[in-house]
PDB file of C-alpha atoms in Angstrom:
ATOM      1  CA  UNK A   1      38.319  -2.336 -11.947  1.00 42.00           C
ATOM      2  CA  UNK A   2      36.519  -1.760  -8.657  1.00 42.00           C
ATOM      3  CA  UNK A   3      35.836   2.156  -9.414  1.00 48.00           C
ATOM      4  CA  UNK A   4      34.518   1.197 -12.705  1.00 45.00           C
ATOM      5  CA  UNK A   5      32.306  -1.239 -11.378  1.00 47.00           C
ATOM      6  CA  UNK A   6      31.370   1.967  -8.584  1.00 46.00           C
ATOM      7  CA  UNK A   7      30.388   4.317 -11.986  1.00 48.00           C
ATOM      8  CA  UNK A   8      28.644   1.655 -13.733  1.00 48.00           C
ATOM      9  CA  UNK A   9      26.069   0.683 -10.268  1.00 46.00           C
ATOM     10  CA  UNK A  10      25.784   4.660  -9.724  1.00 51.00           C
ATOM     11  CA  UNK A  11      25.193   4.880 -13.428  1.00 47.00           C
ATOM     12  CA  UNK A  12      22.514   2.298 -13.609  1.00 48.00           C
ATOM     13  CA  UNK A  13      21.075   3.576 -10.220  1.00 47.00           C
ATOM     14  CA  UNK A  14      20.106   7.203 -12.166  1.00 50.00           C
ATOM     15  CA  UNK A  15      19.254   5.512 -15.211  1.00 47.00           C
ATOM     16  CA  UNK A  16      22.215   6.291 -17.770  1.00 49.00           C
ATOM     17  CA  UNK A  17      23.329   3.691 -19.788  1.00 55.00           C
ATOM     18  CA  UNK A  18      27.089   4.198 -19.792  1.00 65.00           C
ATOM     19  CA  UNK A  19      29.677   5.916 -17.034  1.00 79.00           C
ATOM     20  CA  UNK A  20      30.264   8.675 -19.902  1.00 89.00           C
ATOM     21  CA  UNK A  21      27.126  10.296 -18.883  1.00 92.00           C
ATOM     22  CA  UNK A  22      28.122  10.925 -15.024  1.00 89.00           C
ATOM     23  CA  UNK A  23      29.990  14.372 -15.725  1.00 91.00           C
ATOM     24  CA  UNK A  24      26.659  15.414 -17.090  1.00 95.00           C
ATOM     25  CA  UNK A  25      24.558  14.313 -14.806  1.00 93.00           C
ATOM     26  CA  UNK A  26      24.560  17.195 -12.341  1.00 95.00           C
ATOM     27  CA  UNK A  27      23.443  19.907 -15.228  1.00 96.00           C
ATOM     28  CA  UNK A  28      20.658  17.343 -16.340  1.00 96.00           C
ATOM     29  CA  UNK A  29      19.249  16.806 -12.911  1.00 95.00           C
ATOM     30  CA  UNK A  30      19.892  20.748 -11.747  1.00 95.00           C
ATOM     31  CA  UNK A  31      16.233  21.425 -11.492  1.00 95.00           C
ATOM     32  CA  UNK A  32      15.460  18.841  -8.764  1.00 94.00           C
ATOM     33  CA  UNK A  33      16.139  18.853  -5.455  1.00 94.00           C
ATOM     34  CA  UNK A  34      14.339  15.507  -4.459  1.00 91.00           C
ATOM     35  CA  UNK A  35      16.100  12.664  -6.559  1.00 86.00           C
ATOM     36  CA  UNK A  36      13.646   9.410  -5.981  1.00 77.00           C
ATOM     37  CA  UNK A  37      12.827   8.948  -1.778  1.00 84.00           C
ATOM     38  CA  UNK A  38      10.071  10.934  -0.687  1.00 89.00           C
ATOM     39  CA  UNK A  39      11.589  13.129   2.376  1.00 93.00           C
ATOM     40  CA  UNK A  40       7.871  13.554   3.863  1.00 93.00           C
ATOM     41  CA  UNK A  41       7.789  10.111   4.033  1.00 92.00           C
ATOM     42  CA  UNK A  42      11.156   8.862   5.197  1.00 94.00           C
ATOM     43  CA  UNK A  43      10.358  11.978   7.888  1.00 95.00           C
ATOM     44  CA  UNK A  44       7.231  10.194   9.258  1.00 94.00           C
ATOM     45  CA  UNK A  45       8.736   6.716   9.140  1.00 95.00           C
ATOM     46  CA  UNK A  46      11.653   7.767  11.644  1.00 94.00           C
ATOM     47  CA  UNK A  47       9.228   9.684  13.861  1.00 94.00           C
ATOM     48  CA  UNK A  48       6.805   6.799  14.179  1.00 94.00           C
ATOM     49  CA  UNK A  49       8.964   4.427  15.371  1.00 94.00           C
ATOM     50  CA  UNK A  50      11.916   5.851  16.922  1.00 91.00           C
ATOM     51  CA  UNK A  51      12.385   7.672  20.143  1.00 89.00           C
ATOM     52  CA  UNK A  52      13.749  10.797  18.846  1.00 89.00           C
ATOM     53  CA  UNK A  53      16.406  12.750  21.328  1.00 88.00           C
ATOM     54  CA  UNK A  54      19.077  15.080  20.188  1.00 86.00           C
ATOM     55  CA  UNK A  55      21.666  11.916  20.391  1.00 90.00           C
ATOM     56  CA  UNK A  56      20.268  10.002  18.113  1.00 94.00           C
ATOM     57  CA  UNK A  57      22.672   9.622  14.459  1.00 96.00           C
ATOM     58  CA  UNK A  58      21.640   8.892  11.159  1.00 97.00           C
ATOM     59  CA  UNK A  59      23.239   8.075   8.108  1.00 98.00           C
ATOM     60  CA  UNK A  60      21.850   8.852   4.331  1.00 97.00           C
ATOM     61  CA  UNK A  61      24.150   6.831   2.223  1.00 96.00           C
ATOM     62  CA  UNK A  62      23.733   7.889  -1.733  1.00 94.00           C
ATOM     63  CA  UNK A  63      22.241  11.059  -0.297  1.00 95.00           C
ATOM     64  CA  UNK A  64      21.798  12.737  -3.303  1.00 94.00           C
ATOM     65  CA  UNK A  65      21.227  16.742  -3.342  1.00 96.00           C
ATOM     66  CA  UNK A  66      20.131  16.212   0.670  1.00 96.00           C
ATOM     67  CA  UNK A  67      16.712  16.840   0.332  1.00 96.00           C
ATOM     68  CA  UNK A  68      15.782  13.679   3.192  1.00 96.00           C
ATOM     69  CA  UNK A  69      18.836  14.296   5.000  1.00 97.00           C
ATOM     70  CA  UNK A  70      17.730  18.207   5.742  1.00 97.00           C
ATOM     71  CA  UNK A  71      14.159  17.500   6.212  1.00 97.00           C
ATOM     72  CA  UNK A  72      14.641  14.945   8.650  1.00 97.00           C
ATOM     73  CA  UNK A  73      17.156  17.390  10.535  1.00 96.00           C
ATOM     74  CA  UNK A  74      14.874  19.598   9.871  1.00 96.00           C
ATOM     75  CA  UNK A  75      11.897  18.263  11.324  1.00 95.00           C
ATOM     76  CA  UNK A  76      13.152  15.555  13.882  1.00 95.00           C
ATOM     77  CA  UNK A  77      16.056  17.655  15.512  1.00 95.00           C
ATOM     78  CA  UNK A  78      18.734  14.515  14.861  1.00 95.00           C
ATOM     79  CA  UNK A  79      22.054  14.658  13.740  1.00 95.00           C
ATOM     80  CA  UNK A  80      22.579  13.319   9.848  1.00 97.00           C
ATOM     81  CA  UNK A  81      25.307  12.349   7.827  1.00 98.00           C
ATOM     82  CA  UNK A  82      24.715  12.161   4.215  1.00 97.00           C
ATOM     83  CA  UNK A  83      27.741  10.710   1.864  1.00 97.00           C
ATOM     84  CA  UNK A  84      27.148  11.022  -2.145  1.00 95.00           C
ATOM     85  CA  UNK A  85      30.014  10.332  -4.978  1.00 92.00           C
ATOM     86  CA  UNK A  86      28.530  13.565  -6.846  1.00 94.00           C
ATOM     87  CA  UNK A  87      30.833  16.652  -5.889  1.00 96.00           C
ATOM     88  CA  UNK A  88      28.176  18.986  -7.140  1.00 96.00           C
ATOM     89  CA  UNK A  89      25.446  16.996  -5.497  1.00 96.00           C
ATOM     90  CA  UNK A  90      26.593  17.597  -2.283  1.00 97.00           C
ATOM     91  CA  UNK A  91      27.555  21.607  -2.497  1.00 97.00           C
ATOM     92  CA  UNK A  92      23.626  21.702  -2.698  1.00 97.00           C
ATOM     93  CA  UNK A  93      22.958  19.864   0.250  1.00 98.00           C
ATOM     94  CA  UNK A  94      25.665  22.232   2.301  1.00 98.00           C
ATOM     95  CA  UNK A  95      23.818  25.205   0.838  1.00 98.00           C
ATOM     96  CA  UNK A  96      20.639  23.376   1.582  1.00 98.00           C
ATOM     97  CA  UNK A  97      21.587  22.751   4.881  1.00 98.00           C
ATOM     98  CA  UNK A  98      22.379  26.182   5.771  1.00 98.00           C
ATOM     99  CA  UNK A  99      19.187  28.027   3.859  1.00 97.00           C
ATOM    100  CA  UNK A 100      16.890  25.621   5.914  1.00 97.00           C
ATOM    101  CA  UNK A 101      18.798  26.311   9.389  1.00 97.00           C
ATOM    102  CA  UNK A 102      20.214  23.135  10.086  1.00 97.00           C
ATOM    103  CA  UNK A 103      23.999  23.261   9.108  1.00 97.00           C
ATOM    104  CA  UNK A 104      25.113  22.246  12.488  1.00 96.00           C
ATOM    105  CA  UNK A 105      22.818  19.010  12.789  1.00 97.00           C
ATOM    106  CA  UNK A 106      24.177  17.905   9.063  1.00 97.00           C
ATOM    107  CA  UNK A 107      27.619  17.062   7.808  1.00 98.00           C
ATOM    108  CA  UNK A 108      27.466  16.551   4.039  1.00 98.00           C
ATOM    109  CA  UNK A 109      30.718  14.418   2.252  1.00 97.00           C
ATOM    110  CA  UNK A 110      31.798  13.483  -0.815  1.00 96.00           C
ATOM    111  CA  UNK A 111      32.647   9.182  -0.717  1.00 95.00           C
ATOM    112  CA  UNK A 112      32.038   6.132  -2.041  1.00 93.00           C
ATOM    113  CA  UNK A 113      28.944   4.900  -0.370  1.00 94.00           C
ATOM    114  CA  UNK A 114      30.623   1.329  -1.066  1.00 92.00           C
ATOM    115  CA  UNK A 115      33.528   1.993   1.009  1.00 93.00           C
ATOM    116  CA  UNK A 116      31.659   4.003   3.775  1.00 94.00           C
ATOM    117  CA  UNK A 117      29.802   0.992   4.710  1.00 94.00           C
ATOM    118  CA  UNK A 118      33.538  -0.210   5.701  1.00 94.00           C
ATOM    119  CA  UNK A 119      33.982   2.490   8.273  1.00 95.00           C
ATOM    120  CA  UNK A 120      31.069   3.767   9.206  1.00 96.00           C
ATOM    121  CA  UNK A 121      29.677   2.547  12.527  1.00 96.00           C
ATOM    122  CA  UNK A 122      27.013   2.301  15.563  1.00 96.00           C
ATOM    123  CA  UNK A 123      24.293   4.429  13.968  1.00 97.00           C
ATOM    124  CA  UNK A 124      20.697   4.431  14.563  1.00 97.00           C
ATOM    125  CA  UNK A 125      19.506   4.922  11.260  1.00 97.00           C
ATOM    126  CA  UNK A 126      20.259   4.334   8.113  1.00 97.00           C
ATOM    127  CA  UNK A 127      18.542   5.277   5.007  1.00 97.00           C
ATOM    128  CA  UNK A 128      19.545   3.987   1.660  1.00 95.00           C
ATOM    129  CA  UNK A 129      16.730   5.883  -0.730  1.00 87.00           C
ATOM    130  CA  UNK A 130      15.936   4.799  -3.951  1.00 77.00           C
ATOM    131  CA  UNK A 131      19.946   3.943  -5.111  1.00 76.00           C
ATOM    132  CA  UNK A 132      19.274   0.792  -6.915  1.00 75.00           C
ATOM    133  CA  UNK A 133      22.303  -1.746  -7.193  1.00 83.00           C
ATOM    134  CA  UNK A 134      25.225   0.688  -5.849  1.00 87.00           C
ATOM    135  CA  UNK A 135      25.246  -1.667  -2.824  1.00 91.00           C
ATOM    136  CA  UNK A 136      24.829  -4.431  -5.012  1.00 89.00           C
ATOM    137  CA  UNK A 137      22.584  -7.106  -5.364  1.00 90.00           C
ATOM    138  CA  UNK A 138      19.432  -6.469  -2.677  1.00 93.00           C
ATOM    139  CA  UNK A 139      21.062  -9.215  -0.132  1.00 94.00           C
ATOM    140  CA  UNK A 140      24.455  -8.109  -0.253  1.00 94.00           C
ATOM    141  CA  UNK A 141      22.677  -3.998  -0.384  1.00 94.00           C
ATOM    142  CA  UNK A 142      20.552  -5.426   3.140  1.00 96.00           C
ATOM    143  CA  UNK A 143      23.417  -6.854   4.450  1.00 95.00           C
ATOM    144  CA  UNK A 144      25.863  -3.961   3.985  1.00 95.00           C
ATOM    145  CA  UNK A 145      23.461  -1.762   5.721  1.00 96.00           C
ATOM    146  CA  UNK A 146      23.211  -4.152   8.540  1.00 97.00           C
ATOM    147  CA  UNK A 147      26.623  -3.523   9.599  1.00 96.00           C
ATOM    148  CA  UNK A 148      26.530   0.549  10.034  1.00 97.00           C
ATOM    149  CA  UNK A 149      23.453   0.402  12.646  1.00 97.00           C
ATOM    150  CA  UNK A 150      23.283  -0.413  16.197  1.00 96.00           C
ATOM    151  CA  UNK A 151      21.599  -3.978  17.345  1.00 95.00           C
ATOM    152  CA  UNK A 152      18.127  -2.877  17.741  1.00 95.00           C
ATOM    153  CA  UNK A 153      18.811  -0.179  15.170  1.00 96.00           C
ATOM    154  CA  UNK A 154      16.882   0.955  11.814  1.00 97.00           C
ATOM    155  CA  UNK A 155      16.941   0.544   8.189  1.00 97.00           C
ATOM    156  CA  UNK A 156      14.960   2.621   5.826  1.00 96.00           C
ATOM    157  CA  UNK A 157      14.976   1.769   2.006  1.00 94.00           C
ATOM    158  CA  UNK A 158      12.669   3.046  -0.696  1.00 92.00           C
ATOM    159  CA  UNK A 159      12.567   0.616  -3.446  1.00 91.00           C
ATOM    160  CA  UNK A 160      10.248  -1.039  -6.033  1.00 89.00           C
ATOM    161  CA  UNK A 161       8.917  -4.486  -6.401  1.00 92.00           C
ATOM    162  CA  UNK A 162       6.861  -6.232  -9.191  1.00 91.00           C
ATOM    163  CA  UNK A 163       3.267  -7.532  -8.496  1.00 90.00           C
ATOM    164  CA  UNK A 164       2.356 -10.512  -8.661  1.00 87.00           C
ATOM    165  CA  UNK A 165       0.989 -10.769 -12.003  1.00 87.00           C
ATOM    166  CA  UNK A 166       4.118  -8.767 -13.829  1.00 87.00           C
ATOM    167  CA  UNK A 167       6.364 -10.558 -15.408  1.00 84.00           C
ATOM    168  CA  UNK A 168      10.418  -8.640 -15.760  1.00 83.00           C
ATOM    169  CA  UNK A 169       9.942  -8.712 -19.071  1.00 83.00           C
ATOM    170  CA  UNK A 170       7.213  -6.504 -18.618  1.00 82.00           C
ATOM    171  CA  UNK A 171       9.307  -3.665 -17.062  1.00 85.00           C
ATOM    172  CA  UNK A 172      10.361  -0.863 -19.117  1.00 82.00           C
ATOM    173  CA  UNK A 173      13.636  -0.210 -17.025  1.00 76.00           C
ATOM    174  CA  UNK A 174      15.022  -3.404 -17.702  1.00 68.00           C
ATOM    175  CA  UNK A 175      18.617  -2.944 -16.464  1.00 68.00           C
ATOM    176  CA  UNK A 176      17.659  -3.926 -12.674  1.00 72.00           C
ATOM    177  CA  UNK A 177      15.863  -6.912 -11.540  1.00 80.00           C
ATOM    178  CA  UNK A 178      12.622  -6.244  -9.672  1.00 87.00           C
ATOM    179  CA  UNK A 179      11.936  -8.199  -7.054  1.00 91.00           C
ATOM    180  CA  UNK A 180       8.074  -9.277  -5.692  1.00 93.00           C
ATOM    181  CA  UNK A 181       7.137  -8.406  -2.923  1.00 94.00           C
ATOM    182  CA  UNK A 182       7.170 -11.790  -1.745  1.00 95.00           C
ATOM    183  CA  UNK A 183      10.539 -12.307  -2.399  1.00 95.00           C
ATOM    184  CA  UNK A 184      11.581  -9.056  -0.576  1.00 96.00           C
ATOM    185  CA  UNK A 185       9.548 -10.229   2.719  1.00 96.00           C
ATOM    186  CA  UNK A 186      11.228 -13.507   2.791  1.00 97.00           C
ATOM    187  CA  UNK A 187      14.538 -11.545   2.043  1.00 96.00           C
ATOM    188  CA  UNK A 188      13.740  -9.717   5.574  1.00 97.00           C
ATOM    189  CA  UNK A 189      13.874 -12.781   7.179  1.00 96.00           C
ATOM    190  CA  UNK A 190      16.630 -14.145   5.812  1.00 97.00           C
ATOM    191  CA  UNK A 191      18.939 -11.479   6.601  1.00 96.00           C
ATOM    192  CA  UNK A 192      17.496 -10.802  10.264  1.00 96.00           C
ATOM    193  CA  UNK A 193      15.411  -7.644   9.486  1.00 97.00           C
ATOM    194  CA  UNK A 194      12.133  -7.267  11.048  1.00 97.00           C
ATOM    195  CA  UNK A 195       9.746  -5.282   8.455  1.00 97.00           C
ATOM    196  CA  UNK A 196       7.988  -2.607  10.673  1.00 97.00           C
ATOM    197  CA  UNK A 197       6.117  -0.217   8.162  1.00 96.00           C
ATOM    198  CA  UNK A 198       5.426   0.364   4.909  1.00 94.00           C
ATOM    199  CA  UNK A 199       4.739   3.753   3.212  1.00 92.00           C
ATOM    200  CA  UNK A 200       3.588   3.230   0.073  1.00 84.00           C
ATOM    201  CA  UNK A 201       2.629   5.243  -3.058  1.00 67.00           C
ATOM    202  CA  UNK A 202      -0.335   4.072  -4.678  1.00 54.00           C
ATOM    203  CA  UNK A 203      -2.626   6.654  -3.117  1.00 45.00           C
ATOM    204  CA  UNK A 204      -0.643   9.159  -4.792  1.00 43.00           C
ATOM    205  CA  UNK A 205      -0.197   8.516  -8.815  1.00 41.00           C
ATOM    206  CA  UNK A 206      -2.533  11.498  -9.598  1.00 38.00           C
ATOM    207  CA  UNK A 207       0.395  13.550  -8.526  1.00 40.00           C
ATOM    208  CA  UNK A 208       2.735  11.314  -9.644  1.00 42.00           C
ATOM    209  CA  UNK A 209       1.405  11.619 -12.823  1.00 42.00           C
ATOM    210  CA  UNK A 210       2.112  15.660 -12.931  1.00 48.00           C
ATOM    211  CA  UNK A 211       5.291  15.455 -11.498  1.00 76.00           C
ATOM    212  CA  UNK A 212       6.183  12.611 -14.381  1.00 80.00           C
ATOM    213  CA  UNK A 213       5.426  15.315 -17.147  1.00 86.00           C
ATOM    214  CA  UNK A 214       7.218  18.663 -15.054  1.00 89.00           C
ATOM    215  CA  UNK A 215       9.689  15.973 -14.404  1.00 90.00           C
ATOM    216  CA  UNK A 216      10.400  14.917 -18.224  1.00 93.00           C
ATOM    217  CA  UNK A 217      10.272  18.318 -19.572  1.00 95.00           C
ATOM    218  CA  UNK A 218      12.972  19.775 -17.415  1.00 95.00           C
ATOM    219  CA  UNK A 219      15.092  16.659 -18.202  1.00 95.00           C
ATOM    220  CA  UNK A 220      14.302  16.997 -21.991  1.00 97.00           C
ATOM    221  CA  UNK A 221      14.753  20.281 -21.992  1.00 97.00           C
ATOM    222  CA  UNK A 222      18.435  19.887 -20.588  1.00 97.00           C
ATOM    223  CA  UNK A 223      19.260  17.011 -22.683  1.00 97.00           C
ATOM    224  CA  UNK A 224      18.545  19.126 -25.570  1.00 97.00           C
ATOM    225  CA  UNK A 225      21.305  21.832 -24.284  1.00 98.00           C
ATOM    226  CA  UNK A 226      23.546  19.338 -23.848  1.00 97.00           C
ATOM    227  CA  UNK A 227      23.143  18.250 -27.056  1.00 97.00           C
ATOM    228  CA  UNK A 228      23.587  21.417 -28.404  1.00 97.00           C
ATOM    229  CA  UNK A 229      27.159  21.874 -26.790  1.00 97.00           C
ATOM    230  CA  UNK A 230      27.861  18.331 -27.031  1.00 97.00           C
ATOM    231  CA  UNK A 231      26.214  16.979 -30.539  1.00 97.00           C
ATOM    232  CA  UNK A 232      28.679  14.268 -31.001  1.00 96.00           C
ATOM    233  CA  UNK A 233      27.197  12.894 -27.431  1.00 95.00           C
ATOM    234  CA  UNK A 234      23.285  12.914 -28.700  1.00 96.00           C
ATOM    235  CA  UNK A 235      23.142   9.753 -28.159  1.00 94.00           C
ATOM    236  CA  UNK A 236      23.979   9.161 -24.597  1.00 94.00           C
ATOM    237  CA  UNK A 237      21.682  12.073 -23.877  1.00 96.00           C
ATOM    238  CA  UNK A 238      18.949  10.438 -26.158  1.00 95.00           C
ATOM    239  CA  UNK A 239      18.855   7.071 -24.247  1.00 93.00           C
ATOM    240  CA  UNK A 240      19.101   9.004 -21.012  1.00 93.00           C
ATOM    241  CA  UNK A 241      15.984  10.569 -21.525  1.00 94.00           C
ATOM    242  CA  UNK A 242      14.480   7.662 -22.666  1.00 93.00           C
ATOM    243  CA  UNK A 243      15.745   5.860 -20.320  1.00 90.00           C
ATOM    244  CA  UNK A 244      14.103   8.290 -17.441  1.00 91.00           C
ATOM    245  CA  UNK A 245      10.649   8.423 -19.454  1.00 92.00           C
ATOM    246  CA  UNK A 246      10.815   4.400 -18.814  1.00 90.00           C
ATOM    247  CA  UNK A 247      11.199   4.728 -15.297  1.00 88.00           C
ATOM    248  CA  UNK A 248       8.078   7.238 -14.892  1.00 89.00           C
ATOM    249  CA  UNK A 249       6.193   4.631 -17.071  1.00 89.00           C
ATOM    250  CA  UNK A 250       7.152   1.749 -14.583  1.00 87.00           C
ATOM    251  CA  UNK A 251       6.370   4.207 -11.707  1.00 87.00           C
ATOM    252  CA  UNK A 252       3.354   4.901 -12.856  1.00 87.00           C
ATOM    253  CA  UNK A 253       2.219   1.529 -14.351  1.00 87.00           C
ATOM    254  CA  UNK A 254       4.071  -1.686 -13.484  1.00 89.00           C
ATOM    255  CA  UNK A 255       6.283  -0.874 -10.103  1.00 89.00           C
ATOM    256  CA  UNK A 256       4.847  -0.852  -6.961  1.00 90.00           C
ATOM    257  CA  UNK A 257       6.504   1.800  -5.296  1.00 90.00           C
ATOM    258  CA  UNK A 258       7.319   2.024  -1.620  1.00 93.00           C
ATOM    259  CA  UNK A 259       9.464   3.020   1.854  1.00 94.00           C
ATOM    260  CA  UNK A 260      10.529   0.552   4.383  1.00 96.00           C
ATOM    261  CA  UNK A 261      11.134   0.583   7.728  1.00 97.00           C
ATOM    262  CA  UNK A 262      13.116  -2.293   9.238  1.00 97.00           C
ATOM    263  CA  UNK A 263      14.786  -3.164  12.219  1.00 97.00           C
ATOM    264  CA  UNK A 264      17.566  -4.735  12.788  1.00 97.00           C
ATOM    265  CA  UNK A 265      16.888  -8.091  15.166  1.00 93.00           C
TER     266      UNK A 265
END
């Protein structure tokens, strides 16, 4: 029961509607490298605010294909960890890794983010970039997160929050429950974080924009494959494309996007 409630959070996280479409998911997202947190940005957040030295460790839970972990390696000189569920996901960060020089400053496993958080300990950093509700709900996610950092230690989370004036109902993606921004400040508070910066988006939806239409026709364009090989599965591959040309509509239109850094009081 607990794995299948581990697929369906990492399913809703990259927008599929059932667990059936996880096998797939590596061929439809082969032509990114970024999946969701902006790597530039998560790169200036650390180096703003934390004294960088060759001991400090951070952890990239849900890392994805690597693309933060290695540029903040990359960049910052700091030793990352990045754990992902996705096999394939994380042979491209090792190969990542290596074709960008930094192999020996990253370590790149396959877990369950939701039993890392059990185990994993005393590190400076944590990032947690753009993974939805694998941790949960967002006090039990801030909470978890707590507990793998230092006292004094940092947070970084790229997330989404409604306006003011937008009602849930108005979101396209409606399988997660935006928060305002209001609520997520007061959420700080409650769970001891101190809010330090915010990176956020809305200077860039121009670009966003392009990257929403490159972005849609190399999913499309895989979907369609799949359903070539696959046509009793058109379906699942329908709504997952749907379900990712709902996301770039919020994106661009109704979520506030942004990046987070908060330390731990």
């Amino acid at each position: 029961m607990q794995n299948q409630t581990i697929q369906e959070n990492l399913a809703t996280s990259l927008t599929a509607e059932t667990t059936e479409l996880l096998p797939f998911l590596p061929y439809l997202l082969q032509d990114f490298w970024e999946l969701g947190s902006d790597p530039d940005a998560m790169t200036q957040l650390v180096k703003n605010h934390i004294p960088l030295s060759p001991k400090i460790k951070v952890l990239d839970l849900a890392c994805g294909k690597g693309a933060v972990s290695v540029k903040i390696a990359q960049q910052l000189g700091v030793q990352v960890k990045g754990i992902d569920l996705l096999p394939e996901f994380i042979e491209v960060a090792k190969q990542k890794a290596t074709e960008h020089n930094v192999s020996d400053l990253c370590e790149f496993i396959v877990g369950d983010v939701t039993q890392s958080i059990k185990t994993e300990k005393d590190y400076d950093v944590v990032i947690f970039g753009a993974a939805g509700i694998v941790l949960g709900s967002p006090p039990e996610m801030l909470c978890s997160l707590k507990t793998v950092i230092k006292p004094g230690g940092f947070i970084l989370i790229d997330e989404g929050y409604r306006p003011d004036d937008v009602g849930q109902s108005d979101v396209k993606c409606n399988s997660y429950q935006f928060l305002t921004e209001r609520q997520w400040l007061a959420l700080f508070k409650e769970t001891g974080l101190e809010l330090i910066e915010t990176a956020s988006d809305e200077n860039n939806q121009t670009s966003a924009s392009g990257d929403s239409k490159a972005g849609m026709a190399f999913i499309t364009a895989r979907a369609n494959e799949l359903i070539e090989k696959h046509p009793d599965k058109r379906a699942i591959f329908e709504e997952y494309v749907q379900g990712q040309q709902d996301e770039y509509d919020d994106i661009e239109n109704t979520i506030a996007c942004v990046t987070w850094i908060l330390r731990k009081l």
